[in-house]
């Protein structure tokens, strides 16, 4: 490869112990977690203590030749701001970490401002979780718009996951129109495999909006490797907005309970349906430009004992 690979959507945490809509999420042993009323294999079983640390991820990244990663967040993992602040300071050339405020708590505007003041260069908004028991929170509400304008003013990137289909697309269009200089990364490849996913992709026709594919192997899990449907979806999205608007993301570590970390991008690299320049753009070059990564590490290929 004559390009560096960047993962635009991954997760880290020291402890998983939280609630979403009154349902418990808590790490157990052997990579399992209590997840909303059932036990699920949240992470690979060799993560025996439930800790999903930067060092374990770096070992996977080095093995898979992934130079850098964007660490996003989600309410199902609990807020990891303190840990991710440490990770960003310790490994500045390998990780860009997103802070996350919690709209379920009072005075979340103050929290968002505090994260920006603390030095986070990106904030995560899990908007698909905004359908709260007490009512739906709109992205265009006054508090959210105040946060978005503040992010735009301070050049803070917005990483956002939207609800299935076009449910929140209209709101996003209003946010983009009001904050045209706000850099936005839309996750989960627009919830590809769900009806209307293309409407989320089309948001990237705006100059500062990009699409990342975190979770695409989860969404196409039923067909499994080499994820032919995912390749077709990437091609369809490129036809809508251009390959220069698309970025690879793994959704590590949950996705590697089914496949290896390398497999989460290898299906793209080995595809005969994409040109080499398209693979380079999708797997690294677009993210390097958009997230402004500098001094990317060059990782050699290490042969397996089985080779």
Short mmCIF file of C-alpha atoms in Angstrom, two decimals:
data_model
loop_
_atom_site.label_atom_id
_atom_site.label_comp_id
_atom_site.label_asym_id
_atom_site.label_seq_id
_atom_site.Cartn_x
_atom_site.Cartn_y
_atom_site.Cartn_z
CA UNK A 1 0.00 0.00 0.00
CA UNK A 2 1.26 3.48 -0.83
CA UNK A 3 -1.18 5.17 1.58
CA UNK A 4 -1.84 5.17 5.32
CA UNK A 5 -5.03 3.60 6.71
CA UNK A 6 -7.16 5.61 9.16
CA UNK A 7 -10.10 4.27 11.17
CA UNK A 8 -12.76 7.01 11.36
CA UNK A 9 -14.99 5.31 13.97
CA UNK A 10 -13.79 3.32 16.97
CA UNK A 11 -14.48 3.14 20.73
CA UNK A 12 -12.42 2.92 23.90
CA UNK A 13 -13.45 2.65 27.53
CA UNK A 14 -12.05 1.71 30.92
CA UNK A 15 -15.37 0.75 32.46
CA UNK A 16 -18.79 0.10 30.97
CA UNK A 17 -21.46 0.73 33.59
CA UNK A 18 -24.41 2.88 32.56
CA UNK A 19 -28.11 3.01 31.64
CA UNK A 20 -30.01 3.90 28.48
CA UNK A 21 -33.77 4.51 28.79
CA UNK A 22 -33.74 2.84 32.20
CA UNK A 23 -32.06 -0.33 30.95
CA UNK A 24 -28.75 -1.44 32.43
CA UNK A 25 -25.50 -1.86 30.48
CA UNK A 26 -22.65 -3.28 32.54
CA UNK A 27 -19.49 -5.22 31.75
CA UNK A 28 -19.19 -8.78 33.03
CA UNK A 29 -16.29 -11.21 32.56
CA UNK A 30 -14.96 -12.72 29.34
CA UNK A 31 -16.01 -9.81 27.15
CA UNK A 32 -19.69 -10.17 27.98
CA UNK A 33 -22.01 -7.40 29.15
CA UNK A 34 -25.50 -7.03 30.50
CA UNK A 35 -27.12 -5.15 27.63
CA UNK A 36 -30.70 -3.94 27.93
CA UNK A 37 -32.15 -7.05 29.49
CA UNK A 38 -29.89 -9.75 28.05
CA UNK A 39 -26.27 -10.88 28.10
CA UNK A 40 -24.37 -10.03 24.92
CA UNK A 41 -20.81 -10.62 23.75
CA UNK A 42 -19.89 -6.93 23.79
CA UNK A 43 -16.17 -7.33 23.06
CA UNK A 44 -13.86 -10.24 22.19
CA UNK A 45 -13.60 -12.83 24.98
CA UNK A 46 -9.87 -12.29 25.47
CA UNK A 47 -10.71 -8.87 26.95
CA UNK A 48 -11.48 -10.75 30.14
CA UNK A 49 -11.84 -7.76 32.47
CA UNK A 50 -14.16 -5.69 30.26
CA UNK A 51 -11.50 -2.99 29.78
CA UNK A 52 -11.29 -1.79 26.17
CA UNK A 53 -8.04 0.13 26.42
CA UNK A 54 -5.94 2.19 24.03
CA UNK A 55 -3.03 -0.20 24.40
CA UNK A 56 -5.07 -3.23 23.30
CA UNK A 57 -6.41 -1.25 20.37
CA UNK A 58 -2.92 -0.07 19.40
CA UNK A 59 -1.78 -3.69 19.26
CA UNK A 60 -4.66 -4.43 16.88
CA UNK A 61 -3.93 -1.29 14.85
CA UNK A 62 -0.23 -2.10 14.55
CA UNK A 63 -0.97 -5.65 13.46
CA UNK A 64 -3.55 -4.48 10.89
CA UNK A 65 -1.34 -1.57 9.70
CA UNK A 66 -3.82 1.12 10.74
CA UNK A 67 -1.89 4.34 11.35
CA UNK A 68 -4.49 6.34 13.30
CA UNK A 69 -8.05 6.23 14.58
CA UNK A 70 -10.87 8.56 15.55
CA UNK A 71 -12.26 7.57 18.95
CA UNK A 72 -15.95 8.34 19.13
CA UNK A 73 -18.41 7.73 21.97
CA UNK A 74 -21.91 6.35 22.57
CA UNK A 75 -24.31 6.51 25.52
CA UNK A 76 -24.32 2.69 25.78
CA UNK A 77 -20.69 2.85 26.90
CA UNK A 78 -21.11 5.67 29.39
CA UNK A 79 -19.19 8.94 29.20
CA UNK A 80 -15.47 8.30 28.75
CA UNK A 81 -14.25 11.90 28.58
CA UNK A 82 -11.65 11.68 31.37
CA UNK A 83 -10.05 8.55 29.91
CA UNK A 84 -10.13 9.80 26.32
CA UNK A 85 -8.53 13.07 27.35
CA UNK A 86 -5.62 11.05 28.75
CA UNK A 87 -5.46 8.88 25.63
CA UNK A 88 -5.35 11.90 23.33
CA UNK A 89 -2.52 13.45 25.31
CA UNK A 90 -0.56 10.19 25.50
CA UNK A 91 -0.93 9.18 21.84
CA UNK A 92 -1.53 12.40 19.87
CA UNK A 93 -0.32 10.97 16.56
CA UNK A 94 -2.42 7.82 16.79
CA UNK A 95 -5.76 8.97 18.19
CA UNK A 96 -8.17 11.86 17.72
CA UNK A 97 -10.65 11.60 20.61
CA UNK A 98 -14.19 12.99 20.70
CA UNK A 99 -15.65 14.39 23.87
CA UNK A 100 -19.33 13.73 24.58
CA UNK A 101 -21.93 15.68 26.57
CA UNK A 102 -25.11 14.02 27.81
CA UNK A 103 -28.39 15.64 26.76
CA UNK A 104 -30.22 13.51 29.33
CA UNK A 105 -28.63 15.57 32.09
CA UNK A 106 -29.55 19.12 33.05
CA UNK A 107 -27.36 22.00 31.88
CA UNK A 108 -25.71 19.99 29.11
CA UNK A 109 -24.76 23.22 27.31
CA UNK A 110 -22.39 23.99 30.18
CA UNK A 111 -20.92 20.50 29.87
CA UNK A 112 -20.35 20.93 26.13
CA UNK A 113 -18.59 24.24 26.74
CA UNK A 114 -16.42 22.62 29.40
CA UNK A 115 -15.33 19.87 26.98
CA UNK A 116 -14.37 22.45 24.37
CA UNK A 117 -12.45 24.43 26.97
CA UNK A 118 -10.70 21.24 28.07
CA UNK A 119 -9.18 20.88 24.61
CA UNK A 120 -11.34 18.35 22.76
CA UNK A 121 -11.15 19.05 19.01
CA UNK A 122 -14.30 17.05 18.28
CA UNK A 123 -17.58 16.30 20.05
CA UNK A 124 -19.80 13.26 19.57
CA UNK A 125 -23.58 13.52 19.37
CA UNK A 126 -25.41 10.15 19.41
CA UNK A 127 -28.56 11.70 17.93
CA UNK A 128 -30.22 8.32 17.41
CA UNK A 129 -30.54 8.27 21.23
CA UNK A 130 -32.46 11.57 21.29
CA UNK A 131 -35.84 9.82 21.37
CA UNK A 132 -36.10 10.03 25.14
CA UNK A 133 -38.84 8.69 27.45
CA UNK A 134 -39.78 12.28 28.30
CA UNK A 135 -39.97 13.23 24.62
CA UNK A 136 -37.89 13.71 21.50
CA UNK A 137 -35.00 16.17 21.55
CA UNK A 138 -34.62 17.91 18.20
CA UNK A 139 -31.23 18.79 16.78
CA UNK A 140 -32.69 22.19 15.93
CA UNK A 141 -33.70 22.98 19.52
CA UNK A 142 -32.28 26.20 20.93
CA UNK A 143 -29.77 24.50 23.26
CA UNK A 144 -28.43 22.21 20.52
CA UNK A 145 -28.15 25.04 18.02
CA UNK A 146 -26.23 27.10 20.58
CA UNK A 147 -23.77 24.23 20.94
CA UNK A 148 -23.41 23.78 17.17
CA UNK A 149 -22.74 27.48 16.65
CA UNK A 150 -20.14 27.42 19.40
CA UNK A 151 -18.49 24.39 17.78
CA UNK A 152 -18.44 26.14 14.41
CA UNK A 153 -16.92 29.27 15.95
CA UNK A 154 -14.16 27.25 17.65
CA UNK A 155 -13.56 24.85 14.73
CA UNK A 156 -14.71 21.83 16.73
CA UNK A 157 -15.65 18.85 14.57
CA UNK A 158 -19.08 17.22 14.99
CA UNK A 159 -19.23 13.42 14.93
CA UNK A 160 -22.88 12.38 14.76
CA UNK A 161 -24.93 9.18 14.43
CA UNK A 162 -28.47 9.64 13.14
CA UNK A 163 -31.63 7.59 13.53
CA UNK A 164 -32.57 5.16 10.76
CA UNK A 165 -33.43 6.54 7.35
CA UNK A 166 -34.49 10.16 6.90
CA UNK A 167 -35.94 10.60 10.41
CA UNK A 168 -33.46 13.34 11.35
CA UNK A 169 -32.26 14.41 7.89
CA UNK A 170 -34.49 17.48 7.78
CA UNK A 171 -33.07 18.66 11.10
CA UNK A 172 -29.53 18.09 9.88
CA UNK A 173 -30.21 20.17 6.78
CA UNK A 174 -31.23 23.05 9.02
CA UNK A 175 -28.10 22.64 11.17
CA UNK A 176 -25.87 22.58 8.08
CA UNK A 177 -27.55 25.68 6.64
CA UNK A 178 -27.17 27.56 9.93
CA UNK A 179 -23.56 26.42 10.49
CA UNK A 180 -22.02 26.03 7.00
CA UNK A 181 -18.44 25.98 8.32
CA UNK A 182 -19.08 23.27 10.91
CA UNK A 183 -17.20 20.11 9.94
CA UNK A 184 -19.55 17.12 10.28
CA UNK A 185 -18.87 13.37 10.11
CA UNK A 186 -22.03 11.28 9.80
CA UNK A 187 -21.59 7.77 11.19
CA UNK A 188 -22.70 4.22 10.46
CA UNK A 189 -22.73 4.94 6.71
CA UNK A 190 -26.14 6.53 7.06
CA UNK A 191 -27.47 3.33 8.69
CA UNK A 192 -27.05 1.53 5.41
CA UNK A 193 -29.38 -1.53 5.13
CA UNK A 194 -32.20 0.58 6.59
CA UNK A 195 -34.82 2.07 4.28
CA UNK A 196 -33.97 5.62 3.22
CA UNK A 197 -30.27 5.46 4.13
CA UNK A 198 -29.36 7.30 0.94
CA UNK A 199 -30.93 10.49 2.31
CA UNK A 200 -28.28 10.61 5.03
CA UNK A 201 -25.55 10.05 2.43
CA UNK A 202 -26.82 12.97 0.35
CA UNK A 203 -26.07 15.32 3.25
CA UNK A 204 -22.43 14.99 2.19
CA UNK A 205 -23.20 17.05 -0.89
CA UNK A 206 -22.58 19.97 1.47
CA UNK A 207 -18.93 21.08 1.48
CA UNK A 208 -18.04 20.30 5.12
CA UNK A 209 -20.00 17.07 5.55
CA UNK A 210 -18.43 13.60 5.28
CA UNK A 211 -19.73 10.04 5.72
CA UNK A 212 -17.89 7.37 7.71
CA UNK A 213 -18.62 3.66 7.60
CA UNK A 214 -18.33 2.71 11.27
CA UNK A 215 -20.44 -0.41 11.80
CA UNK A 216 -20.88 -1.31 8.13
CA UNK A 217 -19.75 -4.90 8.77
CA UNK A 218 -22.29 -5.10 11.62
CA UNK A 219 -25.05 -3.84 9.32
CA UNK A 220 -24.10 -6.42 6.69
CA UNK A 221 -23.37 -9.15 9.25
CA UNK A 222 -26.00 -11.51 7.82
CA UNK A 223 -24.10 -11.84 4.54
CA UNK A 224 -20.67 -11.86 6.28
CA UNK A 225 -17.20 -11.62 4.71
CA UNK A 226 -16.37 -10.50 2.00
CA UNK A 227 -19.43 -8.24 2.51
CA UNK A 228 -20.37 -7.94 -1.15
CA UNK A 229 -23.45 -5.89 -0.25
CA UNK A 230 -21.29 -3.41 1.64
CA UNK A 231 -19.08 -2.93 -1.43
CA UNK A 232 -22.17 -2.27 -3.54
CA UNK A 233 -23.40 0.24 -0.95
CA UNK A 234 -20.04 2.04 -1.01
CA UNK A 235 -20.28 2.26 -4.78
CA UNK A 236 -23.86 3.55 -4.60
CA UNK A 237 -22.88 6.18 -2.04
CA UNK A 238 -19.93 7.24 -4.19
CA UNK A 239 -22.35 7.68 -7.07
CA UNK A 240 -24.45 10.01 -4.91
CA UNK A 241 -21.71 12.20 -3.38
CA UNK A 242 -18.33 11.12 -4.75
CA UNK A 243 -15.72 8.76 -3.27
CA UNK A 244 -13.87 11.77 -1.84
CA UNK A 245 -16.73 12.16 0.67
CA UNK A 246 -16.54 8.65 2.15
CA UNK A 247 -14.31 7.27 4.92
CA UNK A 248 -13.72 3.84 6.40
CA UNK A 249 -14.60 3.15 10.04
CA UNK A 250 -14.56 -0.14 11.94
CA UNK A 251 -16.79 0.44 15.01
CA UNK A 252 -14.11 -1.41 17.00
CA UNK A 253 -14.29 -3.32 19.32
CA UNK A 254 -17.88 -4.58 19.04
CA UNK A 255 -17.50 -5.56 15.38
CA UNK A 256 -14.48 -7.77 16.04
CA UNK A 257 -16.52 -10.24 18.06
CA UNK A 258 -17.47 -11.65 14.64
CA UNK A 259 -14.42 -10.83 12.51
CA UNK A 260 -10.82 -9.76 13.02
CA UNK A 261 -9.89 -6.09 12.99
CA UNK A 262 -8.01 -6.48 9.71
CA UNK A 263 -11.08 -8.10 8.12
CA UNK A 264 -13.11 -4.95 8.92
CA UNK A 265 -11.28 -3.19 6.06
CA UNK A 266 -9.63 -6.05 4.17
CA UNK A 267 -12.83 -6.73 2.22
CA UNK A 268 -12.43 -3.26 0.68
CA UNK A 269 -8.73 -3.66 -0.01
CA UNK A 270 -9.25 -7.00 -1.77
CA UNK A 271 -12.36 -6.00 -3.70
CA UNK A 272 -12.07 -6.16 -7.48
CA UNK A 273 -15.02 -3.79 -7.86
CA UNK A 274 -13.13 -0.71 -6.61
CA UNK A 275 -10.18 1.01 -8.27
CA UNK A 276 -6.91 1.35 -6.33
CA UNK A 277 -7.32 5.12 -6.08
CA UNK A 278 -10.85 4.66 -4.69
CA UNK A 279 -9.54 2.28 -2.03
CA UNK A 280 -6.82 4.74 -1.05
CA UNK A 281 -9.33 7.57 -0.70
CA UNK A 282 -11.86 5.52 1.25
CA UNK A 283 -9.39 3.80 3.58
CA UNK A 284 -7.22 6.73 4.50
CA UNK A 285 -6.66 9.74 2.28
CA UNK A 286 -10.09 11.32 2.84
CA UNK A 287 -9.86 10.92 6.61
CA UNK A 288 -6.30 12.24 6.71
CA UNK A 289 -7.48 15.44 5.04
CA UNK A 290 -10.78 15.82 6.89
CA UNK A 291 -9.54 15.09 10.42
CA UNK A 292 -6.24 16.91 9.76
CA UNK A 293 -3.98 14.08 10.85
CA UNK A 294 -0.27 14.88 10.79
CA UNK A 295 2.84 12.70 11.15
CA UNK A 296 1.05 9.42 10.41
CA UNK A 297 3.08 6.37 11.38
CA UNK A 298 4.25 3.92 8.70
CA UNK A 299 3.56 0.34 9.80
CA UNK A 300 5.25 -2.67 8.18
CA UNK A 301 3.41 -5.89 7.39
CA UNK A 302 4.17 -8.61 9.95
CA UNK A 303 3.73 -12.18 8.76
CA UNK A 304 1.53 -14.53 10.75
CA UNK A 305 2.95 -17.76 12.19
CA UNK A 306 0.52 -19.59 9.89
CA UNK A 307 2.08 -18.09 6.76
#
